[in-house]
Amino acid sequence: MRTITLKSTGVGRYDDVSPFLITDRELPLKIILPELCGEFVLVYENGGVTEKRQIPGSGELMLEVLAAGELRAEVKHYLKGGLIKVYKVEPLLLREVDGSLTAEPDITELRRTVQTLVKELGEERERTGALCNELTAERERFAERLAAAEEKIAGLLRFAKDDYENNVYLGSGEDFNEKYGFNLNEGEQEND
């Protein structure tokens, strides 16, 4: 028999959250009800079928003809025919194995899934962090190579301009700038 404790806030939880076997597709339950006047009704859905069962004072009842899938339930509290409160119950995941059903509280399964996702996210963060570090290092190496190339190109331009100015057949530095579209005043000062 599985025990469900209803809480005034939150979700009613099973006493034992470990997976368990359901024999003959029947689940005996004991629902620990709050000490309040009125009637309590268990409404549960499994395999597309919704059932309602009044909970006796002992809180014990049997859920029958269960099928693989999800078992969702809630307990409704009525007083004088009016609905007072609805208590949600932790869902059960029902899996069929060799003709028998195994059940596992859904919150436990969700926690396991969350733990797996957190682990995978941590691994992904490590991988992307390492990739970012590699990209940063590569960007720094590229910036260094670019600066070295710019320095060599500037040196070649100064050499070409000096050669142009010193060759009596070619012309002045201004002619060089105009003819080849360079303005050495943008990045450096001309020495004239």
mmCIF file of C-alpha atoms in Angstrom:
data_model
loop_
_atom_site.group_PDB
_atom_site.id
_atom_site.type_symbol
_atom_site.label_atom_id
_atom_site.label_comp_id
_atom_site.label_asym_id
_atom_site.label_seq_id
_atom_site.Cartn_x
_atom_site.Cartn_y
_atom_site.Cartn_z
ATOM 1 C CA MET A 1 0.000 0.000 0.000
ATOM 2 C CA ARG A 2 1.291 3.428 -0.959
ATOM 3 C CA THR A 3 0.639 6.407 1.268
ATOM 4 C CA ILE A 4 -0.040 9.902 -0.012
ATOM 5 C CA THR A 5 0.103 12.780 2.431
ATOM 6 C CA LEU A 6 -1.944 15.807 1.446
ATOM 7 C CA LYS A 7 -0.438 19.147 2.300
ATOM 8 C CA SER A 8 -2.297 22.414 2.573
ATOM 9 C CA THR A 9 0.234 23.954 0.186
ATOM 10 C CA GLY A 10 2.162 22.221 -2.553
ATOM 11 C CA VAL A 11 1.670 18.772 -3.997
ATOM 12 C CA GLY A 12 0.600 15.609 -2.188
ATOM 13 C CA ARG A 13 3.619 13.299 -2.275
ATOM 14 C CA TYR A 14 4.003 9.548 -2.053
ATOM 15 C CA ASP A 15 5.671 8.278 1.113
ATOM 16 C CA ASP A 16 8.192 6.272 -0.888
ATOM 17 C CA VAL A 17 9.525 7.876 -4.049
ATOM 18 C CA SER A 18 11.411 4.827 -5.276
ATOM 19 C CA PRO A 19 10.007 2.895 -8.259
ATOM 20 C CA PHE A 20 7.626 0.081 -7.325
ATOM 21 C CA LEU A 21 5.712 -2.769 -8.956
ATOM 22 C CA ILE A 22 1.949 -2.706 -9.456
ATOM 23 C CA THR A 23 0.488 -6.214 -9.430
ATOM 24 C CA ASP A 24 -2.777 -7.135 -11.160
ATOM 25 C CA ARG A 25 -2.945 -3.523 -12.430
ATOM 26 C CA GLU A 26 -4.267 -2.451 -9.018
ATOM 27 C CA LEU A 27 -2.788 0.176 -6.739
ATOM 28 C CA PRO A 28 -3.807 0.179 -3.067
ATOM 29 C CA LEU A 29 -3.592 3.698 -1.633
ATOM 30 C CA LYS A 30 -3.865 5.291 1.761
ATOM 31 C CA ILE A 31 -4.475 9.006 1.582
ATOM 32 C CA ILE A 32 -3.750 10.885 4.776
ATOM 33 C CA LEU A 33 -6.478 13.503 4.813
ATOM 34 C CA PRO A 34 -6.379 16.799 6.664
ATOM 35 C CA GLU A 35 -8.552 16.888 9.767
ATOM 36 C CA LEU A 36 -11.357 18.909 8.221
ATOM 37 C CA CYS A 37 -15.108 18.406 7.944
ATOM 38 C CA GLY A 38 -16.624 17.460 4.620
ATOM 39 C CA GLU A 39 -16.140 14.873 1.925
ATOM 40 C CA PHE A 40 -12.996 14.097 -0.008
ATOM 41 C CA VAL A 41 -13.098 12.750 -3.558
ATOM 42 C CA LEU A 42 -10.145 11.333 -5.497
ATOM 43 C CA VAL A 43 -10.293 12.256 -9.180
ATOM 44 C CA TYR A 44 -7.740 10.414 -11.281
ATOM 45 C CA GLU A 45 -6.995 10.024 -14.966
ATOM 46 C CA ASN A 46 -5.137 7.129 -16.557
ATOM 47 C CA GLY A 47 -5.122 6.011 -20.164
ATOM 48 C CA GLY A 48 -7.599 8.687 -21.207
ATOM 49 C CA VAL A 49 -10.178 7.550 -18.643
ATOM 50 C CA THR A 50 -11.157 9.793 -15.731
ATOM 51 C CA GLU A 51 -12.599 8.256 -12.565
ATOM 52 C CA LYS A 52 -13.951 9.688 -9.331
ATOM 53 C CA ARG A 53 -13.881 7.820 -6.047
ATOM 54 C CA GLN A 54 -15.082 9.018 -2.658
ATOM 55 C CA ILE A 55 -12.371 8.554 -0.057
ATOM 56 C CA PRO A 56 -13.577 6.769 3.080
ATOM 57 C CA GLY A 57 -12.655 8.052 6.543
ATOM 58 C CA SER A 58 -9.794 5.529 6.744
ATOM 59 C CA GLY A 59 -8.308 7.101 3.594
ATOM 60 C CA GLU A 60 -7.808 3.643 2.030
ATOM 61 C CA LEU A 61 -8.969 2.794 -1.475
ATOM 62 C CA MET A 62 -7.950 0.689 -4.476
ATOM 63 C CA LEU A 63 -7.277 2.053 -7.969
ATOM 64 C CA GLU A 64 -8.089 -0.664 -10.477
ATOM 65 C CA VAL A 65 -7.540 -1.471 -14.154
ATOM 66 C CA LEU A 66 -4.506 0.773 -14.499
ATOM 67 C CA ALA A 67 -2.678 1.068 -17.827
ATOM 68 C CA ALA A 68 0.786 2.137 -18.907
ATOM 69 C CA GLY A 69 1.130 5.899 -19.194
ATOM 70 C CA GLU A 70 0.690 8.661 -16.687
ATOM 71 C CA LEU A 71 -1.558 8.525 -13.648
ATOM 72 C CA ARG A 72 -2.677 12.026 -12.688
ATOM 73 C CA ALA A 73 -4.752 12.607 -9.600
ATOM 74 C CA GLU A 74 -6.148 15.263 -7.315
ATOM 75 C CA VAL A 75 -8.244 15.212 -4.173
ATOM 76 C CA LYS A 76 -11.231 17.523 -4.038
ATOM 77 C CA HIS A 77 -12.595 18.668 -0.699
ATOM 78 C CA TYR A 78 -16.350 19.334 -0.608
ATOM 79 C CA LEU A 79 -18.443 20.783 2.209
ATOM 80 C CA LYS A 80 -22.233 20.783 1.891
ATOM 81 C CA GLY A 81 -21.951 20.059 -1.816
ATOM 82 C CA GLY A 82 -19.592 22.976 -2.525
ATOM 83 C CA LEU A 83 -15.981 22.626 -3.580
ATOM 84 C CA ILE A 84 -13.676 23.973 -0.849
ATOM 85 C CA LYS A 85 -10.197 23.076 -2.044
ATOM 86 C CA VAL A 86 -8.314 20.979 -4.579
ATOM 87 C CA TYR A 87 -5.166 19.105 -3.507
ATOM 88 C CA LYS A 88 -2.879 18.112 -6.376
ATOM 89 C CA VAL A 89 -1.200 14.710 -6.134
ATOM 90 C CA GLU A 90 2.215 13.910 -7.543
ATOM 91 C CA PRO A 91 1.771 12.130 -10.914
ATOM 92 C CA LEU A 92 2.964 8.557 -11.382
ATOM 93 C CA LEU A 93 4.693 7.288 -14.500
ATOM 94 C CA LEU A 94 3.412 3.781 -15.227
ATOM 95 C CA ARG A 95 5.546 1.590 -17.480
ATOM 96 C CA GLU A 96 4.644 -1.844 -18.699
ATOM 97 C CA VAL A 97 7.380 -4.446 -18.327
ATOM 98 C CA ASP A 98 6.664 -8.100 -19.149
ATOM 99 C CA GLY A 99 2.927 -7.643 -18.619
ATOM 100 C CA SER A 100 3.320 -5.967 -15.223
ATOM 101 C CA LEU A 101 3.320 -2.276 -14.424
ATOM 102 C CA THR A 102 6.065 -0.415 -12.675
ATOM 103 C CA ALA A 103 5.353 2.980 -11.188
ATOM 104 C CA GLU A 104 7.621 5.862 -10.391
ATOM 105 C CA PRO A 105 6.579 9.190 -8.908
ATOM 106 C CA ASP A 106 6.856 11.793 -11.650
ATOM 107 C CA ILE A 107 8.659 14.380 -9.537
ATOM 108 C CA THR A 108 11.442 11.872 -8.913
ATOM 109 C CA GLU A 109 11.678 11.235 -12.664
ATOM 110 C CA LEU A 110 11.673 14.982 -13.340
ATOM 111 C CA ARG A 111 14.433 15.522 -10.791
ATOM 112 C CA ARG A 112 16.524 12.834 -12.466
ATOM 113 C CA THR A 113 15.923 14.471 -15.847
ATOM 114 C CA VAL A 114 16.861 17.873 -14.436
ATOM 115 C CA GLN A 115 20.059 16.438 -12.923
ATOM 116 C CA THR A 116 20.967 14.931 -16.305
ATOM 117 C CA LEU A 117 20.267 18.227 -18.065
ATOM 118 C CA VAL A 118 22.288 20.189 -15.491
ATOM 119 C CA LYS A 119 25.207 17.804 -15.989
ATOM 120 C CA GLU A 120 24.961 18.109 -19.785
ATOM 121 C CA LEU A 121 24.698 21.898 -19.515
ATOM 122 C CA GLY A 122 27.842 21.988 -17.349
ATOM 123 C CA GLU A 123 29.706 19.870 -19.901
ATOM 124 C CA GLU A 124 28.472 22.133 -22.708
ATOM 125 C CA ARG A 125 29.593 25.214 -20.787
ATOM 126 C CA GLU A 126 33.052 23.688 -20.335
ATOM 127 C CA ARG A 127 33.210 22.819 -24.039
ATOM 128 C CA THR A 128 32.048 26.254 -25.176
ATOM 129 C CA GLY A 129 34.322 27.939 -22.615
ATOM 130 C CA ALA A 130 37.300 26.046 -24.005
ATOM 131 C CA LEU A 131 36.186 26.945 -27.525
ATOM 132 C CA CYS A 132 35.884 30.620 -26.543
ATOM 133 C CA ASN A 133 39.388 30.510 -25.056
ATOM 134 C CA GLU A 134 40.707 28.998 -28.286
ATOM 135 C CA LEU A 135 38.926 31.655 -30.347
ATOM 136 C CA THR A 136 40.296 34.435 -28.131
ATOM 137 C CA ALA A 137 43.831 33.094 -28.480
ATOM 138 C CA GLU A 138 43.382 32.741 -32.242
ATOM 139 C CA ARG A 139 42.025 36.312 -32.470
ATOM 140 C CA GLU A 140 45.095 37.573 -30.560
ATOM 141 C CA ARG A 141 47.447 35.651 -32.873
ATOM 142 C CA PHE A 142 45.590 37.043 -35.909
ATOM 143 C CA ALA A 143 45.816 40.603 -34.525
ATOM 144 C CA GLU A 144 49.582 40.156 -34.044
ATOM 145 C CA ARG A 145 50.012 38.817 -37.613
ATOM 146 C CA LEU A 146 47.853 41.648 -38.982
ATOM 147 C CA ALA A 147 49.895 44.300 -37.129
ATOM 148 C CA ALA A 148 53.137 42.750 -38.445
ATOM 149 C CA ALA A 149 51.738 42.699 -42.004
ATOM 150 C CA GLU A 150 50.564 46.318 -41.717
ATOM 151 C CA GLU A 151 54.031 47.317 -40.515
ATOM 152 C CA LYS A 152 55.680 45.551 -43.493
ATOM 153 C CA ILE A 153 53.241 47.113 -45.960
ATOM 154 C CA ALA A 154 53.863 50.575 -44.493
ATOM 155 C CA GLY A 155 57.610 49.958 -44.848
ATOM 156 C CA LEU A 156 57.182 48.908 -48.471
ATOM 157 C CA LEU A 157 55.091 52.014 -49.164
ATOM 158 C CA ARG A 158 57.761 54.270 -47.615
ATOM 159 C CA PHE A 159 60.403 52.538 -49.724
ATOM 160 C CA ALA A 160 58.288 52.918 -52.886
ATOM 161 C CA LYS A 161 57.610 56.586 -52.167
ATOM 162 C CA ASP A 162 61.298 57.305 -51.399
ATOM 163 C CA ASP A 163 62.272 55.572 -54.627
ATOM 164 C CA TYR A 164 59.604 57.527 -56.526
ATOM 165 C CA GLU A 165 60.811 60.841 -55.050
ATOM 166 C CA ASN A 166 64.510 60.129 -55.665
ATOM 167 C CA ASN A 167 64.030 59.027 -59.257
ATOM 168 C CA VAL A 168 64.361 62.076 -61.510
ATOM 169 C CA TYR A 169 62.134 60.485 -64.125
ATOM 170 C CA LEU A 170 59.127 59.812 -61.860
ATOM 171 C CA GLY A 171 58.239 62.880 -59.795
ATOM 172 C CA SER A 172 57.471 64.093 -56.298
ATOM 173 C CA GLY A 173 55.886 62.466 -53.224
ATOM 174 C CA GLU A 174 52.626 64.302 -53.880
ATOM 175 C CA ASP A 175 52.570 62.876 -57.401
ATOM 176 C CA PHE A 176 53.044 59.397 -55.892
ATOM 177 C CA ASN A 177 50.163 59.913 -53.446
ATOM 178 C CA GLU A 178 47.864 61.258 -56.125
ATOM 179 C CA LYS A 179 48.767 58.675 -58.766
ATOM 180 C CA TYR A 180 48.446 55.633 -56.450
ATOM 181 C CA GLY A 181 45.710 56.923 -54.118
ATOM 182 C CA PHE A 182 47.720 57.035 -50.905
ATOM 183 C CA ASN A 183 47.471 59.629 -48.198
ATOM 184 C CA LEU A 184 50.256 58.991 -45.766
ATOM 185 C CA ASN A 185 49.018 61.890 -43.616
ATOM 186 C CA GLU A 186 46.126 59.735 -42.325
ATOM 187 C CA GLY A 187 48.241 57.223 -40.457
ATOM 188 C CA GLU A 188 51.644 58.867 -40.250
ATOM 189 C CA GLN A 189 53.305 62.239 -40.843
ATOM 190 C CA GLU A 190 55.224 62.837 -44.066
ATOM 191 C CA ASN A 191 58.823 63.934 -43.637
ATOM 192 C CA ASP A 192 59.178 66.735 -46.206
#
